Amino acid sequence: MWRLMRRRHETQPEVAGEVAAQAAVTVAPVEPDLEAAAFFDVDNTMMRGASIYHFARGLATRGLFTTSDLFKFAVGQAVFRLRGNENPEHIAVARETALAFVAGAKVDDVVRLGEEIYDEVMADRIWGGTRALAQQHLDAGQRVWLVTATPIELARVIAQRLGLTGALGTVAETSNGVYTGRLVGDLLHGPAKAEAVRALARREGLDLTRCTAYSDSANDLPMLSLVGTAVAINPDNELREHARKHDWEVRDFRTGRKATLTALPIAAGVGAVAGGVAAGIALRRHYRR
């Protein structure tokens, strides 16, 4: 009798597995909507703060540059945000400085650090409301792309971690897996974002009138105006006013202290450049070691 009971006990998992398989219901796959897609800005839209700044913070915790460097970068963000303008000459100078520092860094190292730092620092800063909006598009069979001035390697990491289709980001020139210190084109910022979306639409056969774009910044008005549906997420004052005049939907996921904190990181263009400087300094110190 003991032998029989033992045999029955040993086969319970197999029986449970068979029963579950027989009861399984095949869910009809989502019909892909090949002509519609959604485009999401990253900084302060999908994520609280500037992604490149969080990346720099992660580098700081690894001792790749000092907390003083990080503090100076943060102050620069706050000052710029308060001034609310973007001087093209300043952007150009900062861009060249960032590229000079990152020259010689290995792409694989940046990707590896990006994955580690996303899991440690960025994952908890994703806006749940924005992530849910992206999931709605995915559930409808639509592709979802991030569009950001952040370096493409980091943008791809974020897209992969969120289960999105892909990312459009600033592309730095590489040779044999190493950054040369030059950009391919320019920063993916402002009108360049709209051009990238337009080019992707041509490649993928998208109907832009059936697409949706999301952003927090008036700097992204060229992209937002390109698609059939524009949504302002955690908008700055200029974008909020534009959205009101054009009857665009507004979603604000900030509350109280969070709204104050997320007002500090600067707009995407200069944020990516300044963060690139900080990250470049860190990587250069890493290679010197």
Short mmCIF file of C-alpha atoms in Angstrom, two decimals:
data_model
loop_
_atom_site.label_atom_id
_atom_site.label_comp_id
_atom_site.label_asym_id
_atom_site.label_seq_id
_atom_site.Cartn_x
_atom_site.Cartn_y
_atom_site.Cartn_z
CA MET A 1 0.00 0.00 0.00
CA TRP A 2 2.85 2.40 0.86
CA ARG A 3 4.41 1.59 -2.50
CA LEU A 4 1.13 2.44 -4.30
CA MET A 5 0.73 5.75 -2.44
CA ARG A 6 4.32 6.67 -3.25
CA ARG A 7 3.76 5.91 -6.93
CA ARG A 8 0.63 8.08 -6.99
CA HIS A 9 2.52 10.93 -5.34
CA GLU A 10 5.33 10.72 -7.85
CA THR A 11 2.95 10.98 -10.81
CA GLN A 12 0.94 13.96 -9.52
CA PRO A 13 3.08 16.57 -11.36
CA GLU A 14 2.69 14.63 -14.59
CA VAL A 15 -1.07 14.38 -14.12
CA ALA A 16 -1.30 18.11 -13.31
CA GLY A 17 0.70 18.91 -16.43
CA GLU A 18 -1.55 16.77 -18.64
CA VAL A 19 -4.70 18.31 -17.19
CA ALA A 20 -3.37 21.84 -17.68
CA ALA A 21 -2.40 21.10 -21.28
CA GLN A 22 -5.85 19.71 -22.06
CA ALA A 23 -7.52 22.75 -20.53
CA ALA A 24 -5.30 25.26 -22.33
CA VAL A 25 -7.14 27.74 -24.52
CA THR A 26 -5.42 29.15 -27.57
CA VAL A 27 -5.74 32.93 -27.57
CA ALA A 28 -6.15 34.44 -31.00
CA PRO A 29 -3.00 36.39 -31.92
CA VAL A 30 -3.28 40.14 -32.28
CA GLU A 31 -3.70 41.12 -35.89
CA PRO A 32 -0.71 43.36 -36.71
CA ASP A 33 -1.55 46.90 -37.76
CA LEU A 34 1.29 47.51 -40.19
CA GLU A 35 0.39 51.08 -41.11
CA ALA A 36 0.11 52.54 -37.60
CA ALA A 37 2.81 53.11 -34.99
CA ALA A 38 3.51 55.16 -31.87
CA PHE A 39 6.54 57.33 -31.22
CA PHE A 40 7.60 58.20 -27.67
CA ASP A 41 10.12 60.76 -26.53
CA VAL A 42 12.16 59.43 -23.57
CA ASP A 43 13.31 62.16 -21.18
CA ASN A 44 10.45 63.30 -18.92
CA THR A 45 8.00 61.52 -21.23
CA MET A 46 8.75 57.82 -20.79
CA MET A 47 11.21 58.33 -17.94
CA ARG A 48 11.47 60.78 -15.04
CA GLY A 49 14.44 63.02 -15.76
CA ALA A 50 17.12 62.72 -18.42
CA SER A 51 18.21 59.20 -19.32
CA ILE A 52 21.79 60.26 -20.01
CA TYR A 53 21.96 61.90 -16.59
CA HIS A 54 20.84 58.67 -14.93
CA PHE A 55 23.49 56.89 -16.99
CA ALA A 56 26.07 59.36 -15.67
CA ARG A 57 24.88 58.69 -12.12
CA GLY A 58 25.42 54.99 -12.67
CA LEU A 59 28.94 55.67 -13.89
CA ALA A 60 29.58 57.80 -10.79
CA THR A 61 28.62 54.93 -8.48
CA ARG A 62 31.24 52.83 -10.27
CA GLY A 63 33.90 55.40 -9.48
CA LEU A 64 34.35 56.36 -13.14
CA PHE A 65 34.05 60.04 -12.27
CA THR A 66 33.47 62.12 -9.16
CA THR A 67 30.29 63.25 -7.49
CA SER A 68 31.58 66.79 -8.05
CA ASP A 69 31.43 66.20 -11.82
CA LEU A 70 27.89 64.91 -11.42
CA PHE A 71 26.89 67.91 -9.29
CA LYS A 72 28.23 70.37 -11.87
CA PHE A 73 26.28 68.54 -14.58
CA ALA A 74 23.08 68.65 -12.50
CA VAL A 75 23.48 72.38 -11.83
CA GLY A 76 24.00 72.98 -15.52
CA GLN A 77 20.76 71.16 -16.23
CA ALA A 78 18.82 73.24 -13.70
CA VAL A 79 20.18 76.56 -14.97
CA PHE A 80 19.38 75.69 -18.56
CA ARG A 81 15.86 74.55 -17.66
CA LEU A 82 15.17 77.84 -15.93
CA ARG A 83 16.47 79.88 -18.88
CA GLY A 84 14.36 77.81 -21.25
CA ASN A 85 16.40 78.40 -24.40
CA GLU A 86 18.82 76.45 -26.53
CA ASN A 87 21.74 78.34 -28.01
CA PRO A 88 22.88 76.48 -31.16
CA GLU A 89 26.47 77.62 -30.65
CA HIS A 90 26.53 76.30 -27.10
CA ILE A 91 25.05 73.01 -28.27
CA ALA A 92 27.69 72.71 -30.99
CA VAL A 93 30.56 73.38 -28.57
CA ALA A 94 29.24 70.96 -25.97
CA ARG A 95 28.65 68.33 -28.67
CA GLU A 96 32.21 68.54 -29.92
CA THR A 97 33.53 68.33 -26.36
CA ALA A 98 31.44 65.23 -25.65
CA LEU A 99 32.58 63.55 -28.85
CA ALA A 100 36.22 64.29 -28.10
CA PHE A 101 35.93 62.62 -24.71
CA VAL A 102 34.08 59.54 -25.96
CA ALA A 103 36.53 58.93 -28.81
CA GLY A 104 38.24 55.60 -28.34
CA ALA A 105 35.57 54.08 -26.10
CA LYS A 106 34.30 50.63 -27.03
CA VAL A 107 30.67 50.32 -28.12
CA ASP A 108 30.30 47.00 -26.27
CA ASP A 109 31.37 48.65 -23.03
CA VAL A 110 28.77 51.39 -23.41
CA VAL A 111 26.03 48.83 -24.14
CA ARG A 112 27.03 46.64 -21.19
CA LEU A 113 27.11 49.59 -18.81
CA GLY A 114 23.81 50.83 -20.21
CA GLU A 115 22.12 47.50 -19.46
CA GLU A 116 23.51 47.39 -15.93
CA ILE A 117 22.64 51.00 -15.15
CA TYR A 118 19.15 50.73 -16.62
CA ASP A 119 18.36 47.86 -14.26
CA GLU A 120 19.91 49.63 -11.28
CA VAL A 121 18.85 53.24 -11.79
CA MET A 122 16.42 53.78 -14.66
CA ALA A 123 13.85 51.00 -14.37
CA ASP A 124 12.21 52.55 -11.30
CA ARG A 125 11.99 55.91 -13.07
CA ILE A 126 9.76 54.79 -15.92
CA TRP A 127 6.41 56.55 -15.79
CA GLY A 128 3.83 53.79 -15.27
CA GLY A 129 1.18 55.81 -17.08
CA THR A 130 3.33 56.33 -20.16
CA ARG A 131 4.40 52.71 -20.17
CA ALA A 132 0.72 51.71 -20.11
CA LEU A 133 0.03 53.93 -23.13
CA ALA A 134 2.85 52.22 -25.02
CA GLN A 135 1.44 48.82 -24.09
CA GLN A 136 -1.98 49.82 -25.46
CA HIS A 137 -0.39 50.39 -28.86
CA LEU A 138 1.43 47.06 -28.67
CA ASP A 139 -1.78 45.30 -27.70
CA ALA A 140 -3.43 46.85 -30.75
CA GLY A 141 -0.77 45.29 -32.97
CA GLN A 142 1.07 48.56 -33.56
CA ARG A 143 4.81 49.06 -33.40
CA VAL A 144 6.21 51.38 -30.73
CA TRP A 145 9.42 53.34 -31.17
CA LEU A 146 11.42 55.55 -28.82
CA VAL A 147 12.65 58.78 -30.44
CA THR A 148 15.34 60.54 -28.43
CA ALA A 149 18.51 62.62 -28.56
CA THR A 150 20.05 60.04 -26.25
CA PRO A 151 22.79 57.95 -27.92
CA ILE A 152 21.25 55.12 -29.91
CA GLU A 153 23.05 52.43 -27.90
CA LEU A 154 21.39 53.57 -24.67
CA ALA A 155 18.06 54.19 -26.41
CA ARG A 156 18.05 50.61 -27.70
CA VAL A 157 18.70 49.26 -24.21
CA ILE A 158 15.70 51.18 -22.88
CA ALA A 159 13.48 49.98 -25.73
CA GLN A 160 14.55 46.37 -25.23
CA ARG A 161 13.98 46.47 -21.50
CA LEU A 162 10.48 47.89 -22.06
CA GLY A 163 9.63 45.32 -24.73
CA LEU A 164 9.16 47.96 -27.43
CA THR A 165 9.82 47.64 -31.15
CA GLY A 166 12.97 49.74 -31.29
CA ALA A 167 14.51 53.17 -30.94
CA LEU A 168 15.68 56.14 -32.95
CA GLY A 169 18.57 57.99 -31.28
CA THR A 170 21.67 60.06 -31.90
CA VAL A 171 24.18 58.02 -33.88
CA ALA A 172 27.90 58.33 -33.15
CA GLU A 173 30.36 57.12 -35.76
CA THR A 174 32.23 53.91 -34.94
CA SER A 175 35.09 52.00 -36.51
CA ASN A 176 35.84 48.39 -35.57
CA GLY A 177 33.55 48.67 -32.57
CA VAL A 178 35.18 51.86 -31.23
CA TYR A 179 33.81 55.42 -31.24
CA THR A 180 35.71 57.73 -33.58
CA GLY A 181 34.65 60.97 -31.89
CA ARG A 182 32.37 62.08 -34.73
CA LEU A 183 28.61 62.02 -35.19
CA VAL A 184 26.81 60.48 -38.15
CA GLY A 185 24.63 63.44 -39.05
CA ASP A 186 23.75 65.48 -35.97
CA LEU A 187 21.94 65.25 -32.65
CA LEU A 188 18.49 63.72 -32.97
CA HIS A 189 16.77 66.77 -31.59
CA GLY A 190 13.91 69.06 -32.64
CA PRO A 191 13.34 68.96 -36.42
CA ALA A 192 15.77 66.04 -36.73
CA LYS A 193 13.34 63.86 -34.80
CA ALA A 194 10.60 64.62 -37.28
CA GLU A 195 12.93 63.78 -40.18
CA ALA A 196 13.87 60.48 -38.53
CA VAL A 197 10.21 59.56 -38.04
CA ARG A 198 9.43 60.50 -41.62
CA ALA A 199 12.31 58.37 -42.91
CA LEU A 200 11.27 55.42 -40.75
CA ALA A 201 7.69 55.73 -42.00
CA ARG A 202 8.90 55.49 -45.59
CA ARG A 203 11.02 52.45 -44.79
CA GLU A 204 8.32 50.65 -42.81
CA GLY A 205 5.32 51.65 -44.94
CA LEU A 206 3.63 53.61 -42.15
CA ASP A 207 0.73 55.97 -42.69
CA LEU A 208 1.69 58.95 -40.52
CA THR A 209 -1.91 60.14 -40.37
CA ARG A 210 -2.65 56.92 -38.42
CA CYS A 211 0.36 57.29 -36.11
CA THR A 212 0.62 58.80 -32.64
CA ALA A 213 3.46 60.75 -31.02
CA TYR A 214 4.08 61.57 -27.36
CA SER A 215 6.39 64.17 -25.81
CA ASP A 216 6.83 66.53 -22.87
CA SER A 217 8.63 69.31 -24.72
CA ALA A 218 7.78 72.05 -27.19
CA ASN A 219 11.11 71.20 -28.84
CA ASP A 220 9.32 68.14 -30.23
CA LEU A 221 6.55 70.08 -31.94
CA PRO A 222 7.92 69.16 -35.39
CA MET A 223 7.48 65.46 -34.55
CA LEU A 224 4.16 65.93 -32.80
CA SER A 225 2.79 67.92 -35.73
CA LEU A 226 3.87 65.26 -38.21
CA VAL A 227 1.46 62.55 -37.07
CA GLY A 228 -2.29 62.18 -36.99
CA THR A 229 -2.53 62.15 -33.18
CA ALA A 230 -0.30 64.11 -30.80
CA VAL A 231 -0.33 63.69 -27.03
CA ALA A 232 1.43 65.96 -24.54
CA ILE A 233 2.89 63.99 -21.62
CA ASN A 234 4.00 65.94 -18.51
CA PRO A 235 4.21 69.01 -20.80
CA ASP A 236 6.30 72.12 -20.35
CA ASN A 237 4.36 75.40 -20.39
CA GLU A 238 4.82 76.07 -24.10
CA LEU A 239 3.70 72.61 -25.14
CA ARG A 240 0.74 72.70 -22.74
CA GLU A 241 -0.43 75.96 -24.30
CA HIS A 242 0.05 74.61 -27.83
CA ALA A 243 -1.85 71.45 -26.94
CA ARG A 244 -4.72 73.50 -25.53
CA LYS A 245 -4.97 75.60 -28.69
CA HIS A 246 -4.92 72.54 -30.96
CA ASP A 247 -7.13 70.30 -28.82
CA TRP A 248 -4.39 67.78 -28.23
CA GLU A 249 -4.76 65.33 -25.38
CA VAL A 250 -2.70 66.13 -22.30
CA ARG A 251 -1.57 63.51 -19.78
CA ASP A 252 0.32 64.59 -16.65
CA PHE A 253 1.62 61.84 -14.40
CA ARG A 254 3.55 64.19 -12.11
CA THR A 255 2.32 64.87 -8.61
CA GLY A 256 3.67 67.15 -5.90
CA ARG A 257 7.35 66.59 -5.24
CA LYS A 258 7.81 64.50 -8.38
CA ALA A 259 6.70 67.43 -10.52
CA THR A 260 9.33 69.63 -8.88
CA LEU A 261 12.10 67.08 -9.30
CA THR A 262 11.37 66.31 -12.93
CA ALA A 263 11.43 70.01 -13.78
CA LEU A 264 15.19 70.05 -13.20
CA PRO A 265 16.64 67.88 -16.02
CA ILE A 266 17.15 69.92 -19.15
CA ALA A 267 15.55 69.56 -22.56
CA ALA A 268 16.61 66.54 -24.56
CA GLY A 269 19.11 68.13 -26.94
CA VAL A 270 21.44 69.77 -24.47
CA GLY A 271 20.72 67.07 -21.90
CA ALA A 272 22.11 64.44 -24.20
CA VAL A 273 25.14 66.55 -25.00
CA ALA A 274 25.97 67.49 -21.41
CA GLY A 275 25.38 63.93 -20.30
CA GLY A 276 27.63 62.79 -23.10
CA VAL A 277 30.37 65.02 -21.72
CA ALA A 278 29.99 63.50 -18.26
CA ALA A 279 29.82 59.97 -19.61
CA GLY A 280 32.76 60.65 -21.90
CA ILE A 281 34.88 61.90 -19.01
CA ALA A 282 34.02 58.76 -17.06
CA LEU A 283 34.82 56.40 -19.90
CA ARG A 284 38.11 58.14 -20.61
CA ARG A 285 39.13 57.76 -16.97
CA HIS A 286 38.07 54.12 -17.14
CA TYR A 287 40.35 53.43 -20.12
CA ARG A 288 43.26 55.32 -18.54
CA ARG A 289 43.03 52.93 -15.61
#
